[in-house]
Amino acid sequence: MAETTTICVARGDGIGPEIMDATLQILEAGGARIDIEEIEAGREVYERGVSSGIGEGAWETLRDNRVLLKAPITTPQGGGYKSLNVTIRKTLSLYANVRPCRAYSPYVPSKHPGMDVTVIRENEEDLYSGIEYRQSGEMTQALKFISRPGTERLCRYAFEYAQAQGRKKVTCMTKDNILKATDGLFHEVFEEVAADYPDIKSDHLIIDIGTARVATSPTEFDVLVAPNLYGDVLSDVTAELTGSVGLCGSANVGDEFAMFEAIHGSAPDIAGRGIANPSGLIHGAIMMLTHIGQGDVASRINNAWLKTLEDGVHTPDIYNESHSQPAPASTDEFTDAVVERMGEEPVDFDPVEHPIQDPPTYSEASYRIPPAREEKKELVGVDVFLEWRDGTPSDLAEVLNGLDSGALELSAITNRGMKVWPDPMPETFVSDHWQCRFEADQALEVADVLSLLKEVDLVGLDLIKTEHLYNFDGERGYTRGQGE
Ligand code: NAD
C-alpha cells in the first residue's frame, strides 16, 4: 500500500474552519493518503495573550511533518500584533509564494476567458521586513530589504516552475527606475538567472505599467515574478480577474517546509453564514498533494471540482444566471457536490493530470551563514539624520560646516530624499527629518564617524539615526538624493 504522509492542519478563523472542514472532506473522498495533526493558530491563540498567534508546541509539530495546510487567519488590528501568516512564511523560510490564477469561463464569468497566469511572489524580504520607525514629530519610515541570495533562489524557483509546468515565458516586475539599489538588484539577478534558461522567454516590465497590462490583457502573460509587496498586489489583481478571489490557491514553498492555503483572507463579513467558497483552499490542497507525491489524488479531486463547476453548482460569489443552477450552493452543498463527482472528469474543460513526482526529502535544520564575498568594502561616508526645525537648509548647513568633522565633509542635505542643499529651492516642501550626507575622499575608520557624531551631539543637534556609506570594489553602494 502507498505510503501515508502526515500533514499539519491549522483551521484558522473567520471562514477558515468552514472551508477547512469542506476541504478535508474532499481530501478524504479523493483518497488522499494523509494523516492529520492539528496545530492551533489564529484568533483563539491571540485571545489567550500569545502575541505571535501560534500555539505552544506548534513549531515542533511543523518540524516533524514539514507540510502545513492552513486556513486563513485574521490579523488583529492594532495592539502591535504581527501578521501570523508573515511570521510562518519567514520563520520556515518559505521563500516562494506560488499563486496560479486561471479563468473558468464561461462557468465563472471572467472578462478574460483564456487567462492562466501564475504569480510567483518573493515571500520573505522587501517591505515585509516589517521594520518601521517613527523618528521625529512628523516622520515615519519602513525598511525595504532585497538580498542577492534571496532573489536568486526565488528567480531560479520561477524558471524551474515554468520548465516543469511547460510554461513559455517568465516576466519580472519591479520599480527599478526609482529604486535603483533594491529593485535594481532584483532585476539584475533575474536577468542572470534567466540566462541559464534559454528555452524560456523572459522580460521585465516596470510594475505600474506591468500591473495595468496584467489587468487589461492577462492572456499576454504566463509566469510573473516580483518582489514581495508588488507580488502581493499583483496576485490579488490576477485572482480577482479570474472571477472571484475565492477560487485561487497558494503554495508557500521553501527548501525544508511548505505551506498551502487559499490566497484570500478570513472574510469576516461572511463568516459563519455557510456561504464561503472553499475552492481556494481546495486548490491549495491540490498543490499540497502534488508536493507530497500524490499527483494521482490531486488530479482526481481537481477533475471532480471542474465537473462540479460545469454542472452549475456555484457558491454565491461565483453565482451567475447563465451557468449556475437555479439556487446558489452553500459551502456544504458545494462540498457534497464535489464528493459526489469524485472519479468523474469534466466535459468542456480539459481534464487535469498533475505530475506524480517524488516527495521532497529534508535535511537537518541549521543556520546557513553566507560566506564573505570577494570584494573590497570601504567606508567612505555617513548619512546623519537629524530632527530639526530651527531655520532653512542653508542655516543647517552652516551649523554642520562649523563642526570639526576631520576628513568628512558635508556634501549634501536632503529632506524626504530631495536635495535641499547646496543650491536650495525654497519651493521644495520640507519636513522635520533631515538627511545630512558627509563624505570623504579617502577610506575611513568607524572611529572617524563616531567622532563626527560626538561633535553633532555636542552642539545640541537632535541626532536620530545614521547610515554608513560604503563603496564595494570602488563602486558606490548608496544612492544619490533626488536632484543631487
Ligand atoms: P478577504 O480576502 O478576507 O476578503 C475580501 C472579500 O472577498 C470579502 O468581501 C470576502 O467576503 C470575499 N471573500 C474572500 N474569500 C472568499 C471566499 N472563500 N468565498 C467567498 N467570498 C470570499 O480580505 P480582507 O477582508 O481584506 O481580510 C480579512 C482578514 O484576513 C484580515 O485580517 C487579513 O489580515 C486576513 N488575511 C489573511 C490571509 C491569510 O491567512 N493568508 C490572507 C489575506 C488576508
XYZ file of C-alpha atoms and ligand atoms in Angstrom:
528
model
C 0.000 0.000 0.000
C 1.235 3.507 -0.841
C 2.812 5.430 1.972
C 0.800 7.816 4.125
C 2.087 11.353 4.763
C 1.342 13.218 7.956
C 0.400 16.844 7.368
C -0.256 19.677 9.812
C -3.592 21.419 9.597
C -4.496 24.862 11.001
C -8.209 25.673 10.857
C -7.723 29.438 11.162
C -10.642 31.721 11.957
C -13.384 33.709 10.184
C -14.449 31.437 7.295
C -11.325 29.328 7.961
C -12.947 26.447 9.904
C -15.850 26.213 7.397
C -13.648 25.946 4.316
C -11.163 23.657 6.092
C -13.948 21.189 7.006
C -15.047 21.230 3.368
C -11.511 20.683 2.091
C -10.763 17.829 4.500
C -13.987 16.056 3.467
C -12.963 16.366 -0.164
C -9.423 15.136 0.567
C -10.868 12.079 2.292
C -13.311 11.375 -0.531
C -10.489 11.761 -3.051
C -8.480 9.064 -1.286
C -5.668 11.309 -0.030
C -3.119 9.161 1.792
C -2.686 11.551 4.690
C -2.782 11.603 8.461
C -3.537 14.887 10.148
C -2.004 16.646 13.129
C -3.784 19.853 14.036
C -1.929 22.921 15.189
C -3.547 25.923 16.795
C -3.080 29.268 15.100
C -5.124 32.448 14.953
C -7.737 34.256 16.985
C -8.072 31.850 19.912
C -4.318 31.883 20.447
C -4.154 35.696 20.242
C -7.034 35.864 22.736
C -5.032 33.726 25.177
C -2.491 36.565 25.125
C 0.062 34.797 22.897
C 1.045 37.730 20.667
C 2.670 35.543 17.984
C -0.745 33.908 17.379
C 0.667 30.368 17.157
C 0.035 27.686 19.785
C 2.619 26.150 22.092
C 4.374 23.149 20.522
C 3.213 24.084 17.011
C 6.727 24.720 15.660
C 7.844 21.238 16.797
C 4.821 19.645 15.140
C 5.613 21.547 11.957
C 9.259 20.476 12.092
C 8.182 16.846 12.472
C 5.887 16.972 9.433
C 7.199 19.771 7.138
C 3.866 20.379 5.423
C 1.073 22.674 6.584
C -2.409 23.120 5.150
C -3.608 26.391 6.597
C -6.970 28.137 6.508
C -6.987 31.963 6.584
C -6.175 33.760 9.792
C -7.315 37.243 10.808
C -4.539 39.632 11.749
C -5.848 41.635 14.729
C -5.835 45.378 14.038
C -3.648 47.496 16.332
C -2.165 46.164 19.561
C 1.213 45.714 17.890
C 0.257 42.244 16.575
C 2.347 40.986 13.679
C 0.704 39.008 10.872
C 0.963 35.301 11.722
C 0.920 34.497 8.019
C 4.087 36.516 7.528
C 5.626 35.007 10.698
C 5.069 31.449 9.436
C 6.395 32.233 5.948
C 9.533 33.879 7.306
C 10.230 31.532 10.231
C 10.117 28.497 7.943
C 11.868 30.318 5.086
C 9.045 29.708 2.616
C 10.651 31.938 0.051
C 8.426 31.347 -2.976
C 4.718 32.102 -2.917
C 3.139 30.457 -5.942
C -0.322 31.718 -6.924
C -1.826 30.163 -10.069
C -4.795 32.197 -11.299
C -6.838 30.695 -14.107
C -10.206 31.705 -15.568
C -13.004 29.105 -15.663
C -15.085 30.809 -18.299
C -17.930 30.515 -19.181
C -18.927 28.741 -15.933
C -17.386 31.522 -13.862
C -17.758 34.710 -15.908
C -14.450 36.432 -16.485
C -13.631 39.300 -18.816
C -10.521 37.330 -19.803
C -11.686 33.799 -20.635
C -8.289 32.395 -21.608
C -6.258 33.779 -18.734
C -3.907 31.400 -16.974
C -1.272 33.324 -15.051
C 0.891 32.185 -12.165
C 2.313 34.846 -9.869
C 5.480 33.809 -8.056
C 5.956 36.292 -5.291
C 9.058 36.675 -3.144
C 7.839 35.835 0.327
C 10.366 36.894 2.960
C 12.029 40.192 2.119
C 11.125 43.652 0.825
C 8.925 45.884 2.980
C 7.610 42.757 4.718
C 10.628 43.037 6.970
C 8.022 44.954 8.972
C 10.788 47.137 10.429
C 9.225 50.552 10.857
C 10.072 53.584 12.929
C 8.711 56.899 13.969
C 11.810 59.068 14.079
C 10.615 62.643 14.529
C 7.471 64.647 15.173
C 6.454 64.258 11.554
C 8.273 61.322 10.005
C 7.776 57.551 9.878
C 9.930 55.114 7.959
C 9.948 51.464 6.795
C 12.948 49.395 5.725
C 12.955 47.513 2.438
C 15.374 44.588 2.116
C 16.307 42.857 -1.151
C 19.171 40.359 -0.972
C 21.106 38.670 -3.776
C 20.681 35.071 -2.491
C 17.015 35.689 -1.578
C 16.314 36.969 -5.086
C 18.382 34.324 -6.802
C 16.626 31.349 -5.234
C 13.238 32.921 -5.932
C 14.015 33.604 -9.605
C 15.512 30.135 -10.034
C 12.367 28.668 -8.495
C 10.267 30.657 -11.002
C 12.198 29.338 -14.013
C 12.226 25.767 -12.660
C 8.463 26.051 -12.118
C 7.997 27.371 -15.664
C 10.039 24.498 -17.052
C 8.219 21.825 -15.018
C 4.772 23.213 -15.938
C 5.554 23.640 -19.634
C 5.231 27.424 -19.377
C 6.745 29.606 -22.078
C 7.592 32.954 -20.507
C 8.631 34.477 -17.177
C 8.042 38.201 -16.708
C 9.764 40.093 -13.907
C 8.180 43.271 -12.497
C 9.982 45.849 -10.367
C 10.236 49.597 -9.913
C 13.946 49.778 -10.662
C 13.655 53.097 -12.470
C 13.175 54.593 -8.983
C 14.582 52.011 -6.551
C 17.955 51.516 -8.212
C 19.728 49.634 -5.431
C 16.970 47.322 -4.163
C 14.694 46.680 -7.154
C 17.743 47.200 -9.365
C 19.398 44.189 -7.702
C 16.214 42.107 -8.083
C 16.066 42.891 -11.817
C 19.803 42.266 -12.304
C 19.663 38.859 -10.585
C 16.541 37.950 -12.593
C 18.468 38.603 -15.838
C 21.399 36.496 -14.602
C 19.148 33.558 -13.732
C 17.141 33.923 -16.980
C 20.367 33.400 -18.950
C 20.522 29.829 -17.538
C 17.101 29.040 -19.097
C 17.438 29.954 -22.794
C 14.350 27.915 -23.756
C 12.052 30.067 -21.657
C 11.338 33.631 -22.791
C 11.945 36.312 -20.227
C 11.218 40.003 -19.999
C 10.898 42.820 -17.484
C 8.248 45.494 -17.011
C 8.058 48.371 -14.583
C 5.451 47.323 -12.000
C 3.000 50.176 -12.622
C 2.525 49.662 -16.358
C 3.021 45.922 -15.825
C 0.089 45.686 -13.394
C -2.025 47.821 -15.729
C -1.281 45.448 -18.628
C -1.996 42.388 -16.482
C -5.343 43.947 -15.541
C -6.312 44.696 -19.149
C -4.610 41.864 -21.087
C -3.811 38.999 -18.690
C -3.736 36.468 -21.531
C -0.442 38.001 -22.722
C 1.240 36.826 -19.511
C 2.340 33.420 -18.322
C 4.519 33.345 -15.164
C 5.115 36.581 -13.245
C 7.862 37.029 -10.691
C 8.060 40.024 -8.369
C 9.311 41.272 -5.016
C 7.018 40.688 -2.049
C 4.768 43.764 -1.966
C 4.258 44.075 -5.728
C 3.626 40.321 -5.916
C 1.007 40.585 -3.179
C -0.899 43.288 -5.070
C -0.406 41.650 -8.478
C -1.735 38.287 -7.322
C -4.903 39.820 -5.877
C -5.428 41.539 -9.232
C -4.941 38.264 -11.125
C -7.121 36.314 -8.655
C -9.951 38.821 -8.930
C -9.707 38.756 -12.749
C -10.486 35.029 -12.748
C -13.961 35.872 -11.448
C -13.589 35.533 -7.661
C -10.795 35.886 -5.157
C -12.346 32.774 -3.563
C -11.084 30.483 -6.350
C -7.295 30.554 -6.160
C -4.914 28.501 -4.055
C -1.431 29.376 -2.975
C 1.707 27.394 -2.194
C 4.417 28.832 0.049
C 7.496 26.782 -0.674
C 10.936 26.625 0.917
C 13.743 24.081 0.864
C 12.655 22.431 4.122
C 8.962 23.237 4.574
C 5.881 24.073 2.545
C 2.588 25.670 3.457
C -0.571 25.576 1.359
C -3.533 27.907 1.661
C -6.157 29.931 -0.199
C -4.979 33.301 -1.404
C -7.908 35.141 0.174
C -8.253 36.136 3.816
C -10.637 35.157 6.620
C -13.603 37.065 5.066
C -15.127 38.158 8.402
C -18.058 39.719 6.502
C -19.419 36.272 5.539
C -18.015 34.112 8.371
C -20.490 31.725 9.986
C -23.074 32.089 7.193
C -22.178 28.836 5.412
C -21.762 30.556 2.042
C -17.956 30.774 1.675
C -16.442 29.270 -1.436
C -13.977 26.555 -0.307
C -12.318 26.400 -3.768
C -9.250 28.497 -2.885
C -8.302 26.146 -0.062
C -9.200 23.104 -2.199
C -6.717 24.381 -4.797
C -4.130 24.893 -2.046
C -4.734 21.262 -1.019
C -4.369 20.087 -4.643
C -0.953 21.799 -4.805
C -0.059 20.141 -1.490
C -0.952 16.705 -2.835
C 1.324 17.190 -5.839
C 4.092 18.382 -3.499
C 3.884 15.247 -1.319
C 3.917 12.908 -4.321
C 0.150 12.277 -4.585
C -0.448 13.767 -8.031
C -2.958 10.965 -8.703
C -5.205 12.168 -5.869
C -4.630 15.806 -6.879
C -5.904 15.039 -10.403
C -8.947 13.130 -9.119
C -10.003 15.995 -6.842
C -9.249 18.677 -9.436
C -11.330 16.908 -12.088
C -14.260 16.392 -9.693
C -14.056 20.079 -8.831
C -14.057 21.099 -12.524
C -17.077 18.862 -13.165
C -18.877 20.495 -10.224
C -18.309 23.913 -11.804
C -19.539 22.651 -15.169
C -22.675 21.269 -13.520
C -23.503 24.755 -12.252
C -23.074 24.056 -8.535
C -21.833 27.523 -7.588
C -21.426 29.345 -4.273
C -22.833 32.897 -4.190
C -19.503 34.605 -5.042
C -19.463 32.894 -8.474
C -23.222 32.562 -8.964
C -24.443 33.679 -12.412
C -27.734 33.279 -14.182
C -26.411 31.740 -17.381
C -24.415 28.832 -15.953
C -25.457 28.312 -12.330
C -28.178 26.005 -11.061
C -31.325 27.888 -10.005
C -30.164 28.487 -6.417
C -26.668 29.280 -5.190
C -24.991 26.448 -3.287
C -23.967 26.674 0.363
C -20.448 25.645 1.342
C -21.802 22.236 2.413
C -23.800 21.733 -0.785
C -20.800 22.626 -2.905
C -18.639 20.219 -0.893
C -21.157 17.381 -1.231
C -21.321 18.031 -4.990
C -17.534 17.688 -5.360
C -17.552 14.499 -3.229
C -20.371 13.001 -5.354
C -18.400 13.658 -8.554
C -15.185 12.033 -7.335
C -13.850 9.865 -10.170
C -15.647 11.921 -12.841
C -13.967 14.157 -15.387
C -15.047 17.486 -16.833
C -16.582 17.526 -20.318
C -15.886 21.075 -21.563
C -12.733 21.801 -19.602
C -9.696 19.682 -20.387
C -9.247 17.079 -17.655
C -6.240 17.858 -15.490
C -3.336 15.490 -14.931
C -0.972 16.540 -12.174
C 2.539 15.073 -12.264
C 3.388 12.242 -9.917
C 6.695 13.339 -8.501
C 8.897 12.071 -5.710
C 8.033 13.653 -2.377
C 10.724 16.070 -1.177
C 13.497 14.990 1.152
C 14.539 17.197 4.044
C 17.803 17.943 5.773
C 18.619 18.754 9.374
C 17.957 22.446 10.036
C 20.923 24.703 10.672
C 21.620 28.373 10.101
C 23.496 28.828 6.833
C 25.786 31.790 7.321
C 26.778 33.087 3.878
C 30.489 33.165 3.071
C 32.145 36.571 2.603
C 32.158 37.904 -0.951
C 35.472 38.574 -2.591
C 35.287 42.323 -2.865
C 36.779 45.358 -1.187
C 34.352 47.176 1.081
C 35.376 50.716 2.048
C 33.666 53.110 4.431
C 33.569 56.463 2.616
C 30.996 58.494 4.484
C 27.939 58.680 6.669
C 24.386 59.989 6.443
C 23.486 61.720 9.676
C 19.722 62.029 10.186
C 18.525 64.899 12.357
C 15.202 66.141 13.646
C 15.474 69.881 13.111
C 13.202 72.871 12.675
C 15.407 75.874 13.526
C 15.719 77.502 10.104
C 16.413 76.953 6.423
C 18.559 74.193 4.871
C 21.339 76.793 4.478
C 21.141 77.550 8.224
C 21.532 73.836 8.953
C 24.447 73.581 6.520
C 26.141 76.478 8.297
C 25.908 74.677 11.661
C 27.195 71.413 10.168
C 30.024 73.081 8.258
C 31.165 74.611 11.537
C 31.798 71.168 13.085
C 35.274 69.706 13.411
C 34.499 66.777 11.084
C 38.014 65.577 10.200
C 38.249 64.007 6.748
C 34.453 64.041 6.407
C 32.873 66.928 4.543
C 29.228 67.867 4.272
C 28.331 67.085 0.638
C 24.528 67.367 0.626
C 21.425 67.746 2.735
C 18.247 66.057 1.619
C 14.753 66.099 3.065
C 12.428 63.172 2.222
C 15.048 62.135 -0.347
C 15.069 65.517 -2.143
C 18.253 67.571 -2.210
C 17.765 70.883 -0.394
C 21.430 71.911 -0.024
C 23.592 73.037 -1.793
C 21.565 75.219 -4.203
C 18.316 75.203 -2.217
C 14.989 75.889 -3.913
C 12.598 77.407 -1.359
C 9.677 75.864 -3.257
C 10.687 72.370 -2.055
C 8.427 71.099 0.729
C 10.378 70.078 3.821
C 9.602 68.082 6.955
C 11.441 67.992 10.288
C 13.569 64.997 9.137
C 16.919 65.856 7.541
C 19.486 63.570 5.933
C 22.924 65.223 6.147
C 25.499 63.473 3.971
C 29.168 63.583 4.961
C 31.670 62.058 2.528
C 35.444 61.721 2.431
C 37.793 61.221 -0.494
C 39.702 58.622 1.487
C 38.774 55.363 3.200
C 37.539 55.936 6.749
C 37.520 54.121 10.060
C 34.331 53.793 12.087
C 36.153 55.961 14.664
C 36.023 58.885 12.158
C 32.255 58.568 12.038
C 31.974 58.297 15.809
C 33.984 61.476 16.368
C 31.734 63.332 13.891
C 28.662 62.091 15.761
C 30.146 63.274 19.037
C 30.541 66.748 17.505
C 26.944 66.676 16.275
C 25.761 65.784 19.752
C 27.980 68.396 21.426
C 26.392 71.296 19.514
C 22.971 70.075 20.648
C 21.617 68.768 17.341
C 18.902 66.069 17.669
C 20.654 63.052 16.143
C 18.057 60.390 15.304
C 19.978 57.840 13.243
C 22.954 57.259 10.970
C 23.574 55.200 7.865
C 27.121 54.302 6.800
C 28.117 54.868 3.182
C 30.225 52.142 1.577
C 31.942 51.574 -1.723
C 32.280 47.998 -2.971
C 35.284 47.468 -5.261
C 35.233 51.224 -5.814
C 31.537 51.240 -6.809
C 29.165 53.371 -4.793
C 26.877 51.294 -2.572
C 24.378 54.087 -1.894
C 22.114 56.246 -3.996
C 22.304 59.975 -4.589
C 19.470 62.214 -3.382
C 16.886 63.393 -5.897
C 18.364 66.420 -7.644
C 21.828 65.841 -6.119
P -10.554 38.767 2.383
O -9.826 38.043 1.305
O -10.779 38.018 3.645
O -11.975 39.253 1.818
C -12.108 40.138 0.717
C -13.508 39.986 0.092
O -13.568 38.741 -0.612
C -14.637 39.953 1.128
O -15.760 40.599 0.598
C -14.919 38.474 1.292
O -16.253 38.177 1.665
C -14.611 37.924 -0.093
N -14.119 36.546 0.007
C -12.880 36.174 0.418
N -12.781 34.835 0.407
C -13.961 34.362 -0.024
C -14.478 33.041 -0.215
N -13.724 31.956 0.006
N -15.741 32.916 -0.660
C -16.496 34.000 -0.905
N -16.076 35.266 -0.731
C -14.828 35.441 -0.285
O -9.737 40.105 2.663
P -9.851 41.136 3.883
O -11.283 41.328 4.258
O -9.029 42.270 3.461
O -9.080 40.419 5.069
C -9.720 39.830 6.202
C -8.666 39.306 7.176
O -7.945 38.235 6.569
C -7.616 40.349 7.590
O -7.381 40.228 8.978
C -6.383 39.948 6.838
O -5.196 40.299 7.530
C -6.547 38.452 6.763
N -5.848 37.824 5.616
C -5.326 36.587 5.840
C -4.713 35.922 4.807
C -4.155 34.558 5.074
O -4.499 33.948 6.088
N -3.307 34.036 4.209
C -4.631 36.495 3.527
C -5.208 37.760 3.309
C -5.828 38.411 4.376
